[in-house]
Amino acid sequence: MKKQWRSFLWRWHRRLGLGLIVVVMWLSATGILLNHTDFFNFAHKPVYQSLILKIYGIERPSVSSYLFTNQWFSHSGEHLYHNGDKLTHCQKPFSGMALASEQEQIVAASCAEEILFITTRGDLVERINKNFGLPPSIIQLGTCGNDNNTACFKSNSKNYQLDVTTSSWVETTAITNPIEM
């Protein structure tokens, strides 16, 4: 009888030991990876797993993307991106983007209380805000005119057309092709 118990206990002792070795090895390997996040560049990789985001109380960020002359511009959180690379700070509310000048290849982005002019290569040209006389509360950004290469924006109840060469705006009748958000 003692021999049966001894055999039974020895078998389960070995099984539990092997199972615990796997757990300890897993914890050791993941612990080393977490201790060296800078070396493995983990700190700069976004987390997409819904379960992990939910556990930490993080909401999935919303992304608005626009394509101009084969270049992607995106807005997420409080930043503007060019082809996936962080371009500049862009506060909410984000009202959209429009092609401001096809000849000079400049796009306009409406961030909070300012308009950014950016080349299609991703270079920030100008930030225009209320200090430059920009009307407050930009609601919508789009194009106006028949050629669709002039940016217009709606502020409160008035519509304005952007002039890239003089960095100014004039009142216009309506936004022809609004970019809906």
Coordinates of N, CA and C in Angstrom, one line a residue:
M1 N 0.8 -1.2 0.0 CA 0.0 0.0 0.0 C 0.9 1.3 0.0
K2 N 1.9 1.2 0.8 CA 2.9 2.4 0.9 C 3.5 2.6 -0.5
K3 N 3.8 1.5 -1.2 CA 4.5 1.6 -2.4 C 3.6 2.2 -3.5
Q4 N 2.2 1.9 -3.5 CA 1.3 2.5 -4.4 C 1.2 4.0 -4.1
W5 N 1.1 4.5 -2.9 CA 1.1 5.9 -2.6 C 2.3 6.6 -3.0
R6 N 3.4 5.9 -2.7 CA 4.7 6.5 -3.1 C 4.8 6.7 -4.6
S7 N 4.4 5.7 -5.3 CA 4.4 5.8 -6.8 C 3.5 6.9 -7.3
F8 N 2.3 6.9 -6.7 CA 1.3 7.9 -7.1 C 1.8 9.3 -6.8
L9 N 2.3 9.6 -5.6 CA 2.9 10.9 -5.2 C 4.1 11.3 -6.1
W10 N 4.9 10.3 -6.3 CA 6.1 10.6 -7.2 C 5.7 11.0 -8.6
R11 N 4.7 10.4 -9.2 CA 4.3 10.7 -10.5 C 3.7 12.1 -10.6
W12 N 2.8 12.4 -9.6 CA 2.2 13.8 -9.6 C 3.2 14.8 -9.2
H13 N 4.2 14.5 -8.3 CA 5.2 15.4 -8.0 C 6.0 15.8 -9.3
R14 N 6.3 14.9 -10.1 CA 7.0 15.1 -11.3 C 6.2 15.9 -12.3
R15 N 4.9 15.6 -12.5 CA 4.0 16.3 -13.4 C 3.9 17.8 -12.9
L16 N 3.7 18.0 -11.6 CA 3.5 19.4 -11.1 C 4.9 20.1 -11.3
G17 N 6.0 19.5 -11.0 CA 7.3 20.1 -11.2 C 7.5 20.5 -12.6
L18 N 7.2 19.7 -13.6 CA 7.4 20.0 -15.0 C 6.5 21.2 -15.4
G19 N 5.2 21.2 -14.9 CA 4.3 22.3 -15.2 C 4.8 23.6 -14.6
L20 N 5.3 23.5 -13.4 CA 5.8 24.8 -12.8 C 7.1 25.3 -13.4
I21 N 7.9 24.4 -14.0 CA 9.1 24.8 -14.7 C 8.7 25.6 -15.9
V22 N 7.6 25.2 -16.6 CA 7.1 25.9 -17.8 C 6.7 27.3 -17.4
V23 N 5.9 27.4 -16.3 CA 5.4 28.7 -15.8 C 6.5 29.6 -15.4
V24 N 7.5 29.1 -14.7 CA 8.6 29.9 -14.2 C 9.5 30.3 -15.4
M25 N 9.7 29.5 -16.4 CA 10.4 29.9 -17.6 C 9.7 31.0 -18.4
W26 N 8.3 30.8 -18.5 CA 7.5 31.9 -19.2 C 7.6 33.2 -18.4
L27 N 7.5 33.2 -17.1 CA 7.6 34.4 -16.3 C 9.0 35.0 -16.4
S28 N 10.0 34.2 -16.4 CA 11.4 34.7 -16.6 C 11.6 35.4 -17.9
A29 N 11.1 34.7 -19.0 CA 11.3 35.2 -20.3 C 10.6 36.5 -20.5
T30 N 9.3 36.6 -20.1 CA 8.5 37.8 -20.3 C 9.0 38.9 -19.4
G31 N 9.5 38.6 -18.2 CA 10.1 39.6 -17.3 C 11.3 40.2 -17.9
I32 N 12.2 39.4 -18.5 CA 13.4 40.0 -19.1 C 13.0 40.9 -20.3
L33 N 12.0 40.5 -21.1 CA 11.5 41.3 -22.2 C 11.0 42.7 -21.6
L34 N 10.2 42.6 -20.6 CA 9.6 43.8 -20.0 C 10.6 44.7 -19.4
N35 N 11.7 44.1 -18.8 CA 12.8 45.0 -18.2 C 13.6 45.6 -19.3
H36 N 13.6 45.2 -20.5 CA 14.4 45.7 -21.6 C 13.5 46.3 -22.7
T37 N 12.5 47.0 -22.3 CA 11.6 47.5 -23.4 C 12.2 48.6 -24.3
D38 N 13.2 49.3 -23.7 CA 13.9 50.3 -24.6 C 14.7 49.6 -25.6
F39 N 15.4 48.6 -25.2 CA 16.3 47.8 -26.2 C 15.5 47.2 -27.3
F40 N 14.3 46.6 -26.9 CA 13.5 45.9 -27.9 C 12.5 46.9 -28.6
N41 N 12.5 48.2 -28.2 CA 11.6 49.2 -28.8 C 10.2 48.9 -28.5
F42 N 9.8 48.3 -27.4 CA 8.4 48.0 -27.1 C 7.6 49.2 -26.7
A43 N 8.3 50.2 -26.1 CA 7.7 51.4 -25.6 C 7.0 52.3 -26.7
H44 N 7.5 52.1 -27.9 CA 7.0 52.9 -29.0 C 6.0 52.2 -29.9
K45 N 5.7 50.9 -29.6 CA 4.8 50.2 -30.4 C 3.4 50.2 -29.8
P46 N 2.4 50.6 -30.6 CA 1.0 50.8 -30.1 C 0.4 49.4 -29.8
V47 N -0.5 49.4 -28.8 CA -1.2 48.2 -28.4 C -2.6 48.3 -29.1
Y48 N -2.9 47.2 -29.8 CA -4.2 47.1 -30.6 C -5.2 46.1 -30.0
Q49 N -4.7 45.3 -29.1 CA -5.5 44.2 -28.5 C -6.6 44.8 -27.7
S50 N -7.9 44.6 -28.1 CA -9.0 45.1 -27.4 C -9.1 44.7 -25.9
L51 N -8.8 43.5 -25.6 CA -8.9 43.0 -24.2 C -7.9 43.8 -23.4
I52 N -6.6 44.0 -23.8 CA -5.6 44.7 -23.0 C -6.0 46.1 -22.9
L53 N -6.5 46.8 -23.9 CA -7.0 48.2 -23.8 C -8.1 48.3 -22.8
K54 N -9.0 47.3 -22.8 CA -10.2 47.3 -21.9 C -9.7 47.1 -20.4
I55 N -8.8 46.2 -20.2 CA -8.3 46.0 -18.9 C -7.7 47.2 -18.3
Y56 N -6.9 48.0 -19.1 CA -6.3 49.2 -18.6 C -7.1 50.4 -18.7
G57 N -8.4 50.3 -19.2 CA -9.3 51.4 -19.3 C -9.0 52.4 -20.3
I58 N -8.4 51.9 -21.4 CA -8.0 52.8 -22.5 C -8.9 52.6 -23.7
E59 N -9.5 53.7 -24.2 CA -10.4 53.6 -25.3 C -9.6 53.6 -26.6
R60 N -10.1 52.8 -27.5 CA -9.5 52.7 -28.9 C -9.5 54.1 -29.5
P61 N -8.4 54.6 -30.0 CA -8.3 56.0 -30.5 C -9.0 56.0 -31.9
S62 N -9.7 57.1 -32.2 CA -10.3 57.3 -33.5 C -9.2 57.9 -34.4
V63 N -9.3 57.5 -35.7 CA -8.3 58.0 -36.7 C -9.1 58.5 -37.9
S64 N -8.7 59.7 -38.3 CA -9.3 60.2 -39.6 C -8.1 60.3 -40.5
S65 N -8.3 59.7 -41.7 CA -7.2 59.7 -42.7 C -7.6 60.3 -44.0
Y66 N -6.7 61.0 -44.7 CA -7.0 61.7 -46.0 C -5.8 61.4 -46.9
L67 N -6.1 61.2 -48.2 CA -5.1 60.9 -49.2 C -5.0 62.1 -50.2
F68 N -3.8 62.7 -50.2 CA -3.6 63.9 -51.2 C -2.3 63.5 -51.9
T69 N -2.4 63.5 -53.2 CA -1.3 63.2 -54.1 C -0.4 62.1 -53.6
N70 N -1.1 60.9 -53.4 CA -0.5 59.7 -52.9 C 0.3 59.8 -51.6
Q71 N -0.1 60.8 -50.8 CA 0.5 60.9 -49.4 C -0.7 60.9 -48.4
W72 N -0.5 60.1 -47.4 CA -1.5 59.9 -46.4 C -1.3 60.9 -45.2
F73 N -2.4 61.6 -44.8 CA -2.4 62.4 -43.7 C -3.4 61.9 -42.7
S74 N -3.1 61.7 -41.5 CA -4.0 61.2 -40.5 C -4.0 62.0 -39.2
H75 N -5.1 62.0 -38.5 CA -5.2 62.6 -37.2 C -5.7 61.6 -36.2
S76 N -5.0 61.5 -35.1 CA -5.4 60.6 -34.0 C -5.0 61.2 -32.7
G77 N -5.9 61.2 -31.8 CA -5.6 61.8 -30.5 C -5.3 63.3 -30.6
E78 N -4.1 63.7 -30.3 CA -3.8 65.2 -30.4 C -2.6 65.4 -31.4
H79 N -2.4 64.5 -32.3 CA -1.3 64.6 -33.3 C -1.8 64.4 -34.7
L80 N -1.0 65.0 -35.6 CA -1.2 64.8 -37.0 C -0.1 64.0 -37.6
Y81 N -0.4 63.0 -38.4 CA 0.6 62.1 -39.0 C 0.7 62.2 -40.5
H82 N 1.9 62.0 -41.0 CA 2.1 62.0 -42.4 C 2.7 60.7 -42.8
N83 N 2.0 59.9 -43.6 CA 2.4 58.5 -43.9 C 2.8 57.7 -42.7
G84 N 2.1 57.8 -41.6 CA 2.4 57.1 -40.4 C 3.4 57.7 -39.4
D85 N 4.1 58.7 -39.9 CA 5.1 59.3 -39.0 C 4.5 60.6 -38.3
K86 N 4.8 60.7 -37.0 CA 4.2 61.9 -36.3 C 4.7 63.2 -36.9
L87 N 3.8 64.1 -37.3 CA 4.1 65.3 -38.0 C 4.1 66.5 -37.0
T88 N 3.0 66.7 -36.3 CA 2.9 67.9 -35.4 C 1.8 67.7 -34.5
H89 N 1.7 68.5 -33.5 CA 0.6 68.6 -32.5 C -0.6 69.2 -33.1
C90 N -1.7 68.6 -32.9 CA -3.0 69.1 -33.5 C -4.1 68.8 -32.5
Q91 N -4.5 69.8 -31.8 CA -5.5 69.7 -30.8 C -6.9 69.4 -31.3
K92 N -7.7 68.7 -30.5 CA -9.1 68.5 -30.8 C -9.9 69.8 -30.5
P93 N -11.0 70.0 -31.2 CA -11.6 69.2 -32.2 C -11.0 69.4 -33.5
F94 N -10.8 68.3 -34.2 CA -10.2 68.2 -35.6 C -11.4 68.3 -36.6
S95 N -11.3 69.4 -37.5 CA -12.4 69.6 -38.4 C -12.2 69.1 -39.8
G96 N -11.0 68.5 -40.0 CA -10.7 67.9 -41.3 C -9.5 68.5 -42.1
M97 N -9.3 68.0 -43.3 CA -8.3 68.5 -44.2 C -8.8 68.7 -45.6
A98 N -8.1 69.6 -46.3 CA -8.5 69.9 -47.7 C -7.3 70.3 -48.4
L99 N -7.3 70.1 -49.8 CA -6.2 70.5 -50.6 C -6.3 72.1 -50.7
A100 N -5.3 72.8 -50.3 CA -5.3 74.3 -50.3 C -4.8 74.8 -51.6
S101 N -3.7 74.2 -52.1 CA -3.2 74.7 -53.4 C -2.6 73.5 -54.1
E102 N -3.1 73.2 -55.3 CA -2.6 72.0 -56.0 C -1.3 72.4 -56.7
Q103 N -1.1 73.6 -57.1 CA 0.1 74.0 -57.8 C 1.3 73.9 -56.8
E104 N 1.1 74.4 -55.6 CA 2.2 74.4 -54.6 C 2.2 73.2 -53.7
Q105 N 1.2 72.3 -54.0 CA 1.0 71.0 -53.2 C 1.0 71.3 -51.7
I106 N 0.0 72.1 -51.3 CA -0.1 72.4 -49.9 C -1.5 72.0 -49.5
V107 N -1.6 71.3 -48.3 CA -2.9 70.9 -47.8 C -3.2 71.8 -46.5
A108 N -4.4 72.0 -46.2 CA -4.8 72.7 -45.0 C -5.5 71.7 -44.0
A109 N -5.1 71.8 -42.7 CA -5.7 71.0 -41.7 C -6.3 71.9 -40.6
S110 N -7.5 71.6 -40.2 CA -8.1 72.5 -39.1 C -8.1 71.7 -37.8
C111 N -7.3 72.3 -36.9 CA -7.1 71.8 -35.5 C -7.5 72.8 -34.5
A112 N -8.6 72.5 -33.7 CA -9.1 73.4 -32.7 C -9.3 74.8 -33.2
E113 N -8.5 75.7 -32.8 CA -8.7 77.1 -33.2 C -7.6 77.6 -34.1
E114 N -7.1 76.7 -34.9 CA -6.0 77.1 -35.8 C -6.1 76.2 -37.1
I115 N -5.5 76.8 -38.2 CA -5.4 76.1 -39.4 C -3.9 75.9 -39.7
L116 N -3.5 74.7 -40.1 CA -2.1 74.3 -40.4 C -2.0 74.2 -41.9
F117 N -0.9 74.8 -42.5 CA -0.6 74.6 -43.9 C 0.6 73.6 -43.9
I118 N 0.4 72.5 -44.7 CA 1.4 71.5 -44.7 C 1.7 71.1 -46.2
T119 N 2.9 70.9 -46.6 CA 3.2 70.4 -47.9 C 2.9 69.0 -48.0
T120 N 2.6 68.5 -49.2 CA 2.3 67.1 -49.4 C 3.5 66.2 -49.1
R121 N 4.7 66.7 -48.9 CA 5.8 66.0 -48.5 C 5.9 65.8 -47.0
G122 N 5.0 66.6 -46.3 CA 4.9 66.5 -44.8 C 5.7 67.5 -44.1
D123 N 6.0 68.7 -44.7 CA 6.7 69.8 -44.1 C 5.6 70.8 -43.6
L124 N 5.7 71.2 -42.3 CA 4.8 72.2 -41.8 C 5.2 73.6 -42.3
V125 N 4.3 74.3 -43.0 CA 4.6 75.6 -43.6 C 4.2 76.7 -42.6
E126 N 3.0 76.6 -42.1 CA 2.5 77.7 -41.3 C 1.4 77.3 -40.4
R127 N 1.3 77.9 -39.2 CA 0.2 77.7 -38.3 C -0.5 79.1 -38.2
I128 N -1.8 79.1 -38.5 CA -2.6 80.4 -38.4 C -3.6 80.2 -37.3
N129 N -3.7 81.1 -36.4 CA -4.7 81.1 -35.3 C -5.3 82.4 -35.2
K130 N -6.0 82.6 -34.0 CA -6.7 83.9 -33.8 C -5.8 85.1 -33.8
N131 N -4.5 84.9 -33.5 CA -3.6 86.0 -33.5 C -3.4 86.6 -34.9
F132 N -3.7 85.8 -35.9 CA -3.6 86.3 -37.3 C -5.0 86.6 -37.8
G133 N -6.0 86.7 -37.0 CA -7.4 87.1 -37.4 C -8.2 85.9 -37.8
L134 N -7.8 84.7 -37.5 CA -8.6 83.6 -37.9 C -10.0 83.6 -37.2
P135 N -11.1 83.5 -37.9 CA -12.4 83.4 -37.2 C -12.5 82.2 -36.3
P136 N -13.2 82.4 -35.2 CA -13.2 81.3 -34.2 C -14.2 80.2 -34.6
S137 N -14.1 79.1 -33.9 CA -15.0 77.9 -34.1 C -15.1 77.4 -35.5
I138 N -14.1 76.8 -36.0 CA -14.1 76.2 -37.3 C -14.9 74.9 -37.2
I139 N -16.0 74.8 -38.0 CA -16.9 73.7 -37.9 C -16.5 72.6 -38.9
Q140 N -16.2 73.1 -40.1 CA -16.0 72.2 -41.3 C -15.0 72.7 -42.2
L141 N -14.2 71.8 -42.8 CA -13.2 72.2 -43.8 C -13.5 71.4 -45.1
G142 N -13.4 72.1 -46.2 CA -13.6 71.4 -47.5 C -13.1 72.2 -48.6
T143 N -13.5 72.0 -49.9 CA -13.1 72.7 -51.0 C -14.2 73.6 -51.6
C144 N -13.8 74.6 -52.3 CA -14.8 75.5 -52.9 C -14.4 75.8 -54.3
G145 N -15.3 76.2 -55.2 CA -14.9 76.4 -56.5 C -15.1 75.2 -57.4
N146 N -15.0 75.4 -58.7 CA -15.3 74.3 -59.6 C -14.1 73.4 -59.7
D147 N -12.8 73.9 -59.5 CA -11.7 73.1 -59.7 C -11.3 72.2 -58.5
N148 N -12.0 72.5 -57.3 CA -11.8 71.7 -56.1 C -10.3 71.7 -55.6
N149 N -9.6 72.8 -55.8 CA -8.3 72.9 -55.3 C -8.1 74.2 -54.5
T150 N -9.2 74.7 -54.0 CA -9.1 75.8 -53.1 C -9.8 75.4 -51.8
A151 N -9.2 75.6 -50.7 CA -9.7 75.2 -49.4 C -10.7 76.2 -48.9
C152 N -11.8 75.8 -48.3 CA -12.8 76.7 -47.7 C -13.1 76.1 -46.3
F153 N -13.5 76.9 -45.4 CA -14.0 76.4 -44.1 C -15.2 77.2 -43.6
K154 N -15.9 76.5 -42.8 CA -17.1 77.1 -42.2 C -16.9 77.4 -40.8
S155 N -17.1 78.6 -40.4 CA -17.0 79.1 -39.0 C -18.3 79.7 -38.5
N156 N -18.9 79.1 -37.5 CA -20.2 79.6 -37.1 C -21.2 79.6 -38.3
S157 N -21.7 80.7 -38.7 CA -22.6 80.7 -39.8 C -22.0 81.3 -41.1
K158 N -20.7 81.6 -41.1 CA -20.1 82.1 -42.3 C -19.1 81.1 -43.0
N159 N -19.0 81.3 -44.3 CA -18.0 80.4 -45.0 C -16.9 81.3 -45.5
Y160 N -15.6 80.8 -45.4 CA -14.5 81.5 -45.8 C -13.6 80.7 -46.8
Q161 N -13.0 81.4 -47.7 CA -12.1 80.8 -48.7 C -10.7 81.1 -48.3
L162 N -9.8 80.1 -48.3 CA -8.4 80.4 -47.9 C -7.6 80.8 -49.2
D163 N -6.7 81.8 -49.0 CA -5.8 82.2 -50.0 C -4.4 81.8 -49.5
V164 N -3.8 80.8 -50.1 CA -2.5 80.3 -49.6 C -1.4 81.2 -49.8
T165 N -1.4 82.0 -50.9 CA -0.3 82.8 -51.2 C -0.2 84.0 -50.3
T166 N -1.4 84.5 -49.8 CA -1.3 85.7 -48.9 C -1.7 85.3 -47.4
S167 N -1.9 84.0 -47.2 CA -2.4 83.5 -45.9 C -3.5 84.3 -45.3
S168 N -4.5 84.5 -46.2 CA -5.7 85.2 -45.7 C -6.9 84.5 -46.2
W169 N -8.1 85.0 -45.8 CA -9.4 84.4 -46.1 C -10.4 85.4 -46.4
V170 N -11.3 85.1 -47.3 CA -12.4 86.0 -47.7 C -13.7 85.3 -47.5
E171 N -14.7 86.0 -47.2 CA -16.0 85.4 -47.1 C -16.5 84.9 -48.5
T172 N -17.1 83.7 -48.5 CA -17.6 83.1 -49.7 C -19.0 82.6 -49.5
T173 N -19.7 82.2 -50.5 CA -21.1 81.8 -50.4 C -21.3 80.5 -49.7
A174 N -20.5 79.4 -50.2 CA -20.7 78.1 -49.6 C -19.6 77.2 -49.9
I175 N -19.5 76.2 -49.1 CA -18.5 75.2 -49.3 C -19.0 74.2 -50.3
T176 N -18.4 74.1 -51.5 CA -18.9 73.2 -52.5 C -18.8 71.7 -52.2
N177 N -17.7 71.3 -51.7 CA -17.5 69.9 -51.4 C -17.0 69.7 -50.0
P178 N -17.9 69.8 -49.0 CA -17.5 69.6 -47.6 C -17.0 68.3 -47.3
I179 N -16.0 68.2 -46.5 CA -15.4 66.9 -46.1 C -16.1 66.7 -44.7
E180 N -17.0 65.7 -44.7 CA -17.7 65.4 -43.5 C -16.9 64.7 -42.5
M181 N -17.1 65.0 -41.3 CA -16.4 64.3 -40.2 C -17.3 63.3 -39.5

